Coordinates of C-alpha atoms in Angstrom, one line a residue:
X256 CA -47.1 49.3 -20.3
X257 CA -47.5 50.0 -23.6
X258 CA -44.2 49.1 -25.5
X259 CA -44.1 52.3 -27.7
X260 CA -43.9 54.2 -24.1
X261 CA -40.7 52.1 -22.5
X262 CA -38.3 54.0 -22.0
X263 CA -35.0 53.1 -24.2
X264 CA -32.0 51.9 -22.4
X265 CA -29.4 53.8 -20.6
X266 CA -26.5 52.9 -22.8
X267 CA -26.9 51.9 -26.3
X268 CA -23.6 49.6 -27.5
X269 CA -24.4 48.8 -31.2
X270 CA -22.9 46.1 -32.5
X271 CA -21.5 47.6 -35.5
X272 CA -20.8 51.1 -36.6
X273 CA -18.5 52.8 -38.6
X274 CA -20.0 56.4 -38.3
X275 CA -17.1 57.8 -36.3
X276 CA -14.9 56.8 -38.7
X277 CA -16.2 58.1 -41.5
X278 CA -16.8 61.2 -39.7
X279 CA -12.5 61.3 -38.7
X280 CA -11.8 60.6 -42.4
X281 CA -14.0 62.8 -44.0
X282 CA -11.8 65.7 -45.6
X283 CA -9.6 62.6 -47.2
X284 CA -12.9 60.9 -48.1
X285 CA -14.7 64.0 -49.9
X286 CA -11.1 64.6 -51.7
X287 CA -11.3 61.5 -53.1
X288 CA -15.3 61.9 -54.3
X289 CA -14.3 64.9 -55.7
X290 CA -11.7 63.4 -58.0
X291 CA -14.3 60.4 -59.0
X292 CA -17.0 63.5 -59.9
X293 CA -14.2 65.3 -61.9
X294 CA -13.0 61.7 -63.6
X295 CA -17.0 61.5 -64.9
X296 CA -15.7 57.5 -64.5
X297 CA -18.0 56.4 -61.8
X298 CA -17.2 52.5 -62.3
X299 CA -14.1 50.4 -62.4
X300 CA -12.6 54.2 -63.1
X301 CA -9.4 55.4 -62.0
X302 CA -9.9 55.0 -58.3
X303 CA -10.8 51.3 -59.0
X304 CA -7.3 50.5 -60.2
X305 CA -5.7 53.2 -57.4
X306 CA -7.2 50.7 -54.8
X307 CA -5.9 47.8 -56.7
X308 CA -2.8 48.9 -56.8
X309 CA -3.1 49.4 -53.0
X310 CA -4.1 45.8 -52.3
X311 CA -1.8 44.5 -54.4
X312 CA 1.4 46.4 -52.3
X313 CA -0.7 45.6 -48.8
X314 CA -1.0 41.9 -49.8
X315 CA 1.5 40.9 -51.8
X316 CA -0.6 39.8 -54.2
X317 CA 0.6 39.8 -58.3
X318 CA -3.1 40.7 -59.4
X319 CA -5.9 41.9 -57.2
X320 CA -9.4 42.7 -59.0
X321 CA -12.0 44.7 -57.7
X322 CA -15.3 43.4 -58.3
X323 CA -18.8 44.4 -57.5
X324 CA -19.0 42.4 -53.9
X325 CA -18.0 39.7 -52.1
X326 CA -20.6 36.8 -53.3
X327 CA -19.6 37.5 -56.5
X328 CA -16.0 37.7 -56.3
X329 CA -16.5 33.8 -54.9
X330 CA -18.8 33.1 -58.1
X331 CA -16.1 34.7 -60.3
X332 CA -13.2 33.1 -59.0
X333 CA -14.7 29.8 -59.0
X334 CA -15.6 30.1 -62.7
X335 CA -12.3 31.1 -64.1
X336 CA -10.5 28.3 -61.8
X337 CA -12.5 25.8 -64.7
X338 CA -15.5 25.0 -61.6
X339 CA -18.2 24.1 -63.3
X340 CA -21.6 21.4 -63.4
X341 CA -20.4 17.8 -62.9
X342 CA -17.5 19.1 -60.1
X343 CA -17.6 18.9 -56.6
X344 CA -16.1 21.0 -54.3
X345 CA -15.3 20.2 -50.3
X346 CA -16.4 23.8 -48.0
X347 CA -16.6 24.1 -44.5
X348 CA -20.6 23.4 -42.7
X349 CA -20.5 26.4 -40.5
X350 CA -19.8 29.5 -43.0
X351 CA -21.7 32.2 -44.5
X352 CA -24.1 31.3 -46.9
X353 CA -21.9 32.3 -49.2
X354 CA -19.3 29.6 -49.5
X355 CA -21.7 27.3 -50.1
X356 CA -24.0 28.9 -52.6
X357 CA -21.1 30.2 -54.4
X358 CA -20.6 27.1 -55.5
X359 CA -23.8 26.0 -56.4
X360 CA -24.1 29.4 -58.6
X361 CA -21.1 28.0 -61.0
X362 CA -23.3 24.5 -61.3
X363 CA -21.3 22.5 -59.2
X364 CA -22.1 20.4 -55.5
X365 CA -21.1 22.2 -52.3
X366 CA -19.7 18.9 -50.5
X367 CA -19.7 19.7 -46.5
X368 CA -17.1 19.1 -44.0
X369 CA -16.8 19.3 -40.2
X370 CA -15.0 22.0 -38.4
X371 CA -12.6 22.8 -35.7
X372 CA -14.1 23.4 -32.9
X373 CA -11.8 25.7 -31.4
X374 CA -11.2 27.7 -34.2
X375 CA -14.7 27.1 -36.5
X376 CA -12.5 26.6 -39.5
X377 CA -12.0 23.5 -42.0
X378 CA -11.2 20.6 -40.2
X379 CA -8.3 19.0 -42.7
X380 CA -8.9 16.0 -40.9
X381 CA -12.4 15.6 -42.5
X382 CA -11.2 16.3 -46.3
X383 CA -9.6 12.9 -47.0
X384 CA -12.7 10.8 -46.6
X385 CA -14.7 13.3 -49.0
X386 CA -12.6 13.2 -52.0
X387 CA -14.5 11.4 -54.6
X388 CA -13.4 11.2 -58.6
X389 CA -15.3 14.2 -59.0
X390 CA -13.3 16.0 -56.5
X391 CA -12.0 19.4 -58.1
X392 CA -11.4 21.9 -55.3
X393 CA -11.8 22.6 -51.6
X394 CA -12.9 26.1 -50.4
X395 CA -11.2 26.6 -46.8
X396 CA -13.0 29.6 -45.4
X397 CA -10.9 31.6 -42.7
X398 CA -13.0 32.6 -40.2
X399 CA -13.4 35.3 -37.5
X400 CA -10.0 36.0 -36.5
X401 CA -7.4 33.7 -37.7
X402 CA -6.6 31.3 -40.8
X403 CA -7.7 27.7 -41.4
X404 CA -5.0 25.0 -41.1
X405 CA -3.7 25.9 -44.6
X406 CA -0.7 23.0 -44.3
X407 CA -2.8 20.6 -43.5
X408 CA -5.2 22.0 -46.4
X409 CA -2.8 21.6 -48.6
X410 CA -1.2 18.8 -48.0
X411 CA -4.4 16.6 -48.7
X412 CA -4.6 19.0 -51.9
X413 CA -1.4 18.2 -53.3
X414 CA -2.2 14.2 -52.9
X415 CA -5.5 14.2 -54.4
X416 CA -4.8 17.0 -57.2
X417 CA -7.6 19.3 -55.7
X418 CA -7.2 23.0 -56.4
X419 CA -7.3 25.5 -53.3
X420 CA -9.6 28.3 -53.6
X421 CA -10.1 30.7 -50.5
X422 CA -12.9 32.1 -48.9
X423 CA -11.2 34.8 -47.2
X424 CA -13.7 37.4 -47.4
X425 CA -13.0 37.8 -43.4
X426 CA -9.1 37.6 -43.8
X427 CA -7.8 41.1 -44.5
X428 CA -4.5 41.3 -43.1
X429 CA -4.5 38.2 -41.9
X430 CA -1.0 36.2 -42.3
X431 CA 0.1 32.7 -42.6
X432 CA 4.0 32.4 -42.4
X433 CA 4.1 36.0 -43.8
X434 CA 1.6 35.2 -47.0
X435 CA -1.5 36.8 -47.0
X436 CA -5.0 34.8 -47.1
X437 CA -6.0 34.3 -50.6
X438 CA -2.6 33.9 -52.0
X439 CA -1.9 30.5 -49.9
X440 CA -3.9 28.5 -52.4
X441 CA -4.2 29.0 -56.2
X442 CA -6.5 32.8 -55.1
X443 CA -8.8 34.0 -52.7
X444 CA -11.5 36.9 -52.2
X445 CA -12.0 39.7 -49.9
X446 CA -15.3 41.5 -48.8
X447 CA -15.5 45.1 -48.5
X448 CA -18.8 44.5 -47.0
X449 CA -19.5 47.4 -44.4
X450 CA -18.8 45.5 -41.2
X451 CA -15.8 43.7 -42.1
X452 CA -12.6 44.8 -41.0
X453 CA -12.0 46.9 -44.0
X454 CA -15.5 48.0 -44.8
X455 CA -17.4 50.1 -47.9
X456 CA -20.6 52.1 -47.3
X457 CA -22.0 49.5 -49.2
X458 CA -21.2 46.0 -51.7
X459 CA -17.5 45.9 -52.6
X460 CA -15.0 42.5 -53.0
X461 CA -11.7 41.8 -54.8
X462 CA -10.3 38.8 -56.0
X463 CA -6.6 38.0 -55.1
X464 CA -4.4 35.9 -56.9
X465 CA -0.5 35.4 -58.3
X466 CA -2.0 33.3 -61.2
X467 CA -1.9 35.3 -64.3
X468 CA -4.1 33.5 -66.2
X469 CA -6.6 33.3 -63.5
X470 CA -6.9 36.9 -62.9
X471 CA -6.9 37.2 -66.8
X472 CA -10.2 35.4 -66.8
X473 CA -12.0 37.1 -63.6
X474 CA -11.1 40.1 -65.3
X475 CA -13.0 39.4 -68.4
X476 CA -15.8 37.5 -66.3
X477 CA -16.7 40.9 -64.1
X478 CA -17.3 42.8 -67.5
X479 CA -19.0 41.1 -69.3
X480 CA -16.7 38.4 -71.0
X481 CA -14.7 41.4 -72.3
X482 CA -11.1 42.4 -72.5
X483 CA -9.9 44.8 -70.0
X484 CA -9.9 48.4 -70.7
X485 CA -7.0 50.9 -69.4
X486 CA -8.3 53.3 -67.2
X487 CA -8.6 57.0 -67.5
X488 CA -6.0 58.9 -66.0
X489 CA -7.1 60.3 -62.8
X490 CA -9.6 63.7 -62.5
X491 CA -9.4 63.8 -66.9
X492 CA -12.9 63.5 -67.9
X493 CA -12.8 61.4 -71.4
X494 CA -14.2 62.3 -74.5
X495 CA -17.8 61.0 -74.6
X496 CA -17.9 60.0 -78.2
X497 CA -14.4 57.7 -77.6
X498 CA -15.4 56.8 -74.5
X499 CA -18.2 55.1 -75.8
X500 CA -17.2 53.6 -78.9
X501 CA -14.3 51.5 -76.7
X502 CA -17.0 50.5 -74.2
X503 CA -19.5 48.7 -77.2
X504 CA -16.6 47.7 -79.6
X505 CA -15.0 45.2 -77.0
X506 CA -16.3 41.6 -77.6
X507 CA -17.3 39.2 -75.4
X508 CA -14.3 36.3 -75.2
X509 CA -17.0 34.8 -72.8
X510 CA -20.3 34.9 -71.1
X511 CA -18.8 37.0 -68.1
X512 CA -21.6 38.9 -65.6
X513 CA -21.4 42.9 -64.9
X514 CA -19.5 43.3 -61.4
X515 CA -17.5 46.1 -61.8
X516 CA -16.6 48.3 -58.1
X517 CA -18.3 51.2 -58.1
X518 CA -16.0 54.8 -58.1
X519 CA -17.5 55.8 -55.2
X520 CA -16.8 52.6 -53.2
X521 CA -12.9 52.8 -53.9
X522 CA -13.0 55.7 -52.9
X523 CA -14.2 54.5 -49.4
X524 CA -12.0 51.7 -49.1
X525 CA -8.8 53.8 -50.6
X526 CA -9.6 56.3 -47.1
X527 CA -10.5 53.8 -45.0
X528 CA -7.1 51.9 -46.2
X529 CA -5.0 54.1 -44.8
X530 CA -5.9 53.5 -41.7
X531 CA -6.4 49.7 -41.8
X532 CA -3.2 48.8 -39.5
X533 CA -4.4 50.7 -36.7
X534 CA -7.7 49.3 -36.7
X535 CA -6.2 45.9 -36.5
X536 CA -4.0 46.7 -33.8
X537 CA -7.6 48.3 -31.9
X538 CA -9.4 45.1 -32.6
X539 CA -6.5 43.2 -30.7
X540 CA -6.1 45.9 -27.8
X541 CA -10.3 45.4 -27.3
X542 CA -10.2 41.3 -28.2
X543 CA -7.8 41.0 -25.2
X544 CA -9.8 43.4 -23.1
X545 CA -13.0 41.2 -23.7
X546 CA -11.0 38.1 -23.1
X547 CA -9.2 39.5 -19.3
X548 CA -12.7 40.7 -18.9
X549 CA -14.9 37.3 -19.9
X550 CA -12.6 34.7 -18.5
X551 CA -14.2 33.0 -15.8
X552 CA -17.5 33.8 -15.7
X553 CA -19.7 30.4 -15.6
X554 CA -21.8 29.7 -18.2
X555 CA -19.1 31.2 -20.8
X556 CA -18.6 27.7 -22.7
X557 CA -15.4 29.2 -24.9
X558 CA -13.7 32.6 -26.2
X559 CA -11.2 33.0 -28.6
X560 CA -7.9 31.2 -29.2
X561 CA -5.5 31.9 -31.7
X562 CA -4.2 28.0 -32.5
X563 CA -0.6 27.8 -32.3
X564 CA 0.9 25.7 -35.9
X565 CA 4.1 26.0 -35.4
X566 CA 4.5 29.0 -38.1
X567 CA 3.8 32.5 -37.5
X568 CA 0.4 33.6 -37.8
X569 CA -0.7 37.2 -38.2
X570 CA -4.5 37.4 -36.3
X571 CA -7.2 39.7 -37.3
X572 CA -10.0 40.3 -34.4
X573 CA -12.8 41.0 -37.1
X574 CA -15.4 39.0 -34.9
X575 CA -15.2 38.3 -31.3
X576 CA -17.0 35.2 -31.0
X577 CA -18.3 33.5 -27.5
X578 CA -20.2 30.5 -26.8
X579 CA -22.6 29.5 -24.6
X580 CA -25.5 26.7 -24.2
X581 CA -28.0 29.4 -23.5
X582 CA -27.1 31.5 -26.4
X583 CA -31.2 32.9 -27.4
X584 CA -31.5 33.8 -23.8
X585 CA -28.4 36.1 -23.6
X586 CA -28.7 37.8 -26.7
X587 CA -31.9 39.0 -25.6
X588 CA -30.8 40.1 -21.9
X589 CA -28.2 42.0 -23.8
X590 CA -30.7 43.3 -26.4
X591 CA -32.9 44.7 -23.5
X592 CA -29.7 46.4 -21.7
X593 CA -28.6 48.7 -25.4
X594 CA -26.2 46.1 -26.2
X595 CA -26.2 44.9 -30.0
X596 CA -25.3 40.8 -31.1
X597 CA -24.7 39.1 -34.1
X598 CA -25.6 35.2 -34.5
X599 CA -22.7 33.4 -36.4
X600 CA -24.8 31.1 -38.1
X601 CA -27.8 30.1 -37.1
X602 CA -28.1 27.6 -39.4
X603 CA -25.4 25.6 -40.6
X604 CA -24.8 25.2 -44.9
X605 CA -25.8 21.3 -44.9
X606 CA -29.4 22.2 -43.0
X607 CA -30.2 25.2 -45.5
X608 CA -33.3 24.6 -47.1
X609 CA -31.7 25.0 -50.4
X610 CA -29.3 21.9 -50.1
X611 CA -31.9 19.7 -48.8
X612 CA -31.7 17.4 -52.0
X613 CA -28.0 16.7 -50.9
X614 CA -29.4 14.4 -48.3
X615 CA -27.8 15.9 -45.0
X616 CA -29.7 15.7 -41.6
X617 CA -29.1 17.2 -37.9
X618 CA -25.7 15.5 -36.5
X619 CA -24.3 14.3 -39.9
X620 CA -21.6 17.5 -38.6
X621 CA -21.6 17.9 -35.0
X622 CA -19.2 20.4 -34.3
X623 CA -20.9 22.6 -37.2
X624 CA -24.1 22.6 -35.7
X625 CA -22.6 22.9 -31.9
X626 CA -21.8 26.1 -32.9
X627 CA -24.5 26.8 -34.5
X628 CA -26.4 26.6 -31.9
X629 CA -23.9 28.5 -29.1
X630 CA -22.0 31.1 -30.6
X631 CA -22.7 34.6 -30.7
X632 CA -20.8 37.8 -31.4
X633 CA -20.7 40.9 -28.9
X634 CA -19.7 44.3 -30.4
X635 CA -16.1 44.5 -32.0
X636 CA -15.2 48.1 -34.0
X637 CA -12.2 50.3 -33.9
X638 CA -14.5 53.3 -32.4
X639 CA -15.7 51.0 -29.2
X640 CA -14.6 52.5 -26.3
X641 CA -13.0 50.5 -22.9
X642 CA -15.9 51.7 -21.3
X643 CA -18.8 50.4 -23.7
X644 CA -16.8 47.4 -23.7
X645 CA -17.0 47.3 -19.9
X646 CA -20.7 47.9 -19.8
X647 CA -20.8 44.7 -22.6
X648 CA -18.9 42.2 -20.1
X649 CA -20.9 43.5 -17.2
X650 CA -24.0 42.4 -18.8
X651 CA -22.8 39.2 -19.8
X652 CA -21.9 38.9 -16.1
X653 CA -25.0 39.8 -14.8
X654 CA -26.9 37.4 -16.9
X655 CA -25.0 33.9 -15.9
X656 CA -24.0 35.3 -12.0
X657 CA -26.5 38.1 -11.2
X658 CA -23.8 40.0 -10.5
X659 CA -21.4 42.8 -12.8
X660 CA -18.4 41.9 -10.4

C-alpha cells in the first residue's frame, strides 16, 4: 500500500503540546501583548523586568536576568564567573548538548563525568579524581525531575576551591532543602524553551544568582558589554529621539553579545507563570499515574525515583523518563499507534563529534552511555488527559507482553 494512502492512527498522543494552554490563557496573554504593542519596547522592555521581578519572588533569587535563551544564559553565566581559555570545568556525560558546548563557547575544556544511574545526574563520586590544577568549576546539571546531589557537589567544591555553576535549565521549581536550583551554587540558568515546564512560544532563559557582582556582569554581557538601562514605565511609549540617544551613548565596559528577551516572550512566560504551580502539581498527579500504570511490565528496565538525601526535596516531573534494552524498537511501535517519544540523549557529550580531540571512546563512562542507549521519554504535559495516558501504557504493554492488560 502506498504510504501516502495509510490510514493515520486512531488516537494521536503527541508528545508535547502546549496549544490547550495557550488557548485557556489567552484573554490574560493578549492583555499582556497589548501592553508590549502600547510600550513600543519590544525587547528587554517593561515586561522583561515584570517577569524578573516574578522569578526573583518565585525563587528566591537576589538577581534573575532574562536573557535571549537558554544556551546562552549557560555561555553568559560562565563568562562573568571569570571561565575562560586555559580552565577546565567538570559536567555531567549524559546532558544536553548544551552543558558541554557551553563551555567550550567561553574557551575553556568540557571535562566529563559519570552519572547516577538512578537519577542521570552528576555522580559526586566521580569529581574527585578529575580535579586537575586547572580545575575552575563543575557544572552539575539537574535533570528530568529532581536535583543532583548538591551536598555531595559541594562538598568536593569547597575542598578543591572549584566554583559551582548550575545547569538548571530543567529545574524550575525544583527545591533542595527549600533553595531553589541555581541559587545552591554560586548561579544557575533556566530555559524557557517551549517544552520545559515553564515554556515560551519560542527561545527564552534567565540567569539566577544572589551574587551581585555576578549578575552585574551577565547584565552587561547580554547587551552588548553595556551598562544596564532602566526600563520604561509600562504601556508609556518613550520619546524616540531620547530613546535613542540612551541606546548609542552607553559604552561598552566589555565585549558582551546581544541576548536580550524578547517583549513578546515575557509576556508568554508572565501568563504562563501564573499558573506554574498547578502544572507541577499535574505533572506529579500523571508521573504517578504512569508509574502505578508501568510497574511490572517485563522488559521495563527502570522508571523514575525521587532519591531520598536526607533533606527535603521539592520534585518537578518535567520528563518522565523509562528505560529499556530495546529502546529503537518501542519508540517505533509507539510511533505507529499516535503515540509521540523523545530520546534523552542519544549520544552522550564525550562521543560528540565535536569533542573527539579530547580523547574519549565508548565505555570510558558506562552509566552515561547505558542510558544513552535505553532511555526514552513518553508524553508528559499539564493538558494530557488520564485517558491518553492510559492509551500510552497500554501500548507499552502491548509491545513487551502482547497484551494491554
Amino acid at each position: 500500500m502506498d504510504s501516502k494512502a495509510m490510514p493515520a492512527p486512531a488516537s494521536t498522543v503527541p508528545f508535547f503540546t502546549q496549544a490547550e494552554s495557550f488557548e485557556r490563557l489567552w484573554p490574560r496573554l493578549s492583555a499582556y501583548l497589548d501592553e508590549v504593542c502600547e510600550s513600543g519596547t519590544y525587547s528587554n522592555g517593561p515586561k522583561t523586568a515584570e517577569l524578573e521581578a516574578a522569578l526573583r519572588a518565585y525563587t528566591g533569587a537576589r538577581h534573575a536576568i532574562a536573557v535571549g535563551n537558554g544556551t546562552d544564559a549557560l555561555v553568559l553565566l560562565l563568562r562573568a564567573a571569570g571561565i575562560g581559555p586555559g580552565d577546565e570545568v567538570i559536567v555531567p556525560a549524559f546532558s544536553f548538548f548544551a552543558s558541554a558546548s557551553s563551555v567550550a563557547l567561553v574557551g575553556a575544556v568540557p571535562v566529563f563525568a559519570d552519572v547516577d544511574p538512578l537519577t542521570y545526574n552528576l555522580d559526586p563520586a566521580a569529581l574527585e579524581a578529575l580535579v586537575t590544577p586547572r580545575t575552575k568549576a563543575v557544572m552539575p546539571v539537574h535533570l528530568f525531575c529532581q536535583p543532583a546531589d548538591m551536598t555531595a557537589v559541594l562538598a568536593v567544591a569547597e575542598r578543591h576551591g572549584l566554583l559551582v555553576l548550575e545547569d538548571s535549565a530543567e529545574g524550575i521549581g525544583m527545591r533542595l532543602d527549600g533553595r531553589h536550583t541555581g541559587l545552591i551554587g554560586v548561579g544557575g540558568v533556566l530555559s524557557f524553551f517551549p517544552t520545559k515546564t515553564l515554556g515560551a512560544l519560542g527561545d527564552a532563559g534567565m540567569v539566577l544568582t544572589d551574587d551581585d557582582a555576578l549578575a552585574g556582569a551577565v547584565q552587561r554581557l547580554r547587551d552588548h558589554g553595556r551598562p544596564a538601562l532602566p526600563p520604561p514605565a509600562p504601556a508609556a511609549r518613550p520619546a524616540a529621539a531620547p530613546a535613542a540617544r540612551a541606546e548609542y551613548a552607553r559604552q561598552g565596559e566589555l565585549a558582551g553579545t546581544n541576548s536580550k528577551m524578547d517583549e513578546l516572550q515575557a509576556a508568554a512566560l508572565l501568563t504562563k507563570l501564573t499558573t506554574l504551580d498547578d502544572d507541577i502539581r499535574r505533572r506529579a498527579v500523571l508521573a504517578d499515574a504512569y508509574t502505578r500504570r508501568l510497574r511490572g511490565i517485563p522488559g521495563v528496565r527502570g522508571l523514575p525515583a525521587v532519591v531520598e538525601r536526607g533533606e527535603p526535596v521539592d520534585p518537578v516531573f518535567y520528563v518522565y523518563l523509562i528505560e529499556t534494552d530495546r529502546r529503537d524498537a518501542l519508540v517505533s511501535h509507539l510511533a505507529a499507534a499516535g503515540i509521540g517519544t523523545e530520546t534523552y540523549y542519544p549520544l552522550p557529550l564525550h562521543l560528540q563529534p565535536c569533542f573527539a580531540h579530547l580523547g574519549h571512546q565508548e565505555g570510558d563512562f558506562p552509566h552515561a552511555e547505558a542510558a544513552s542507549h535505553r532511555t526514552v521519554a513518553l508524553p508528559l504535559y499539564p493538558e494530557l488527559t488520564l485517558a491518553q495516558l492510559g492509551r500510552v501504557c497500554d501500548a507499552v504493554r502491548s509491545f513487551f507482553t502482547g497484551s494491554t492488560s
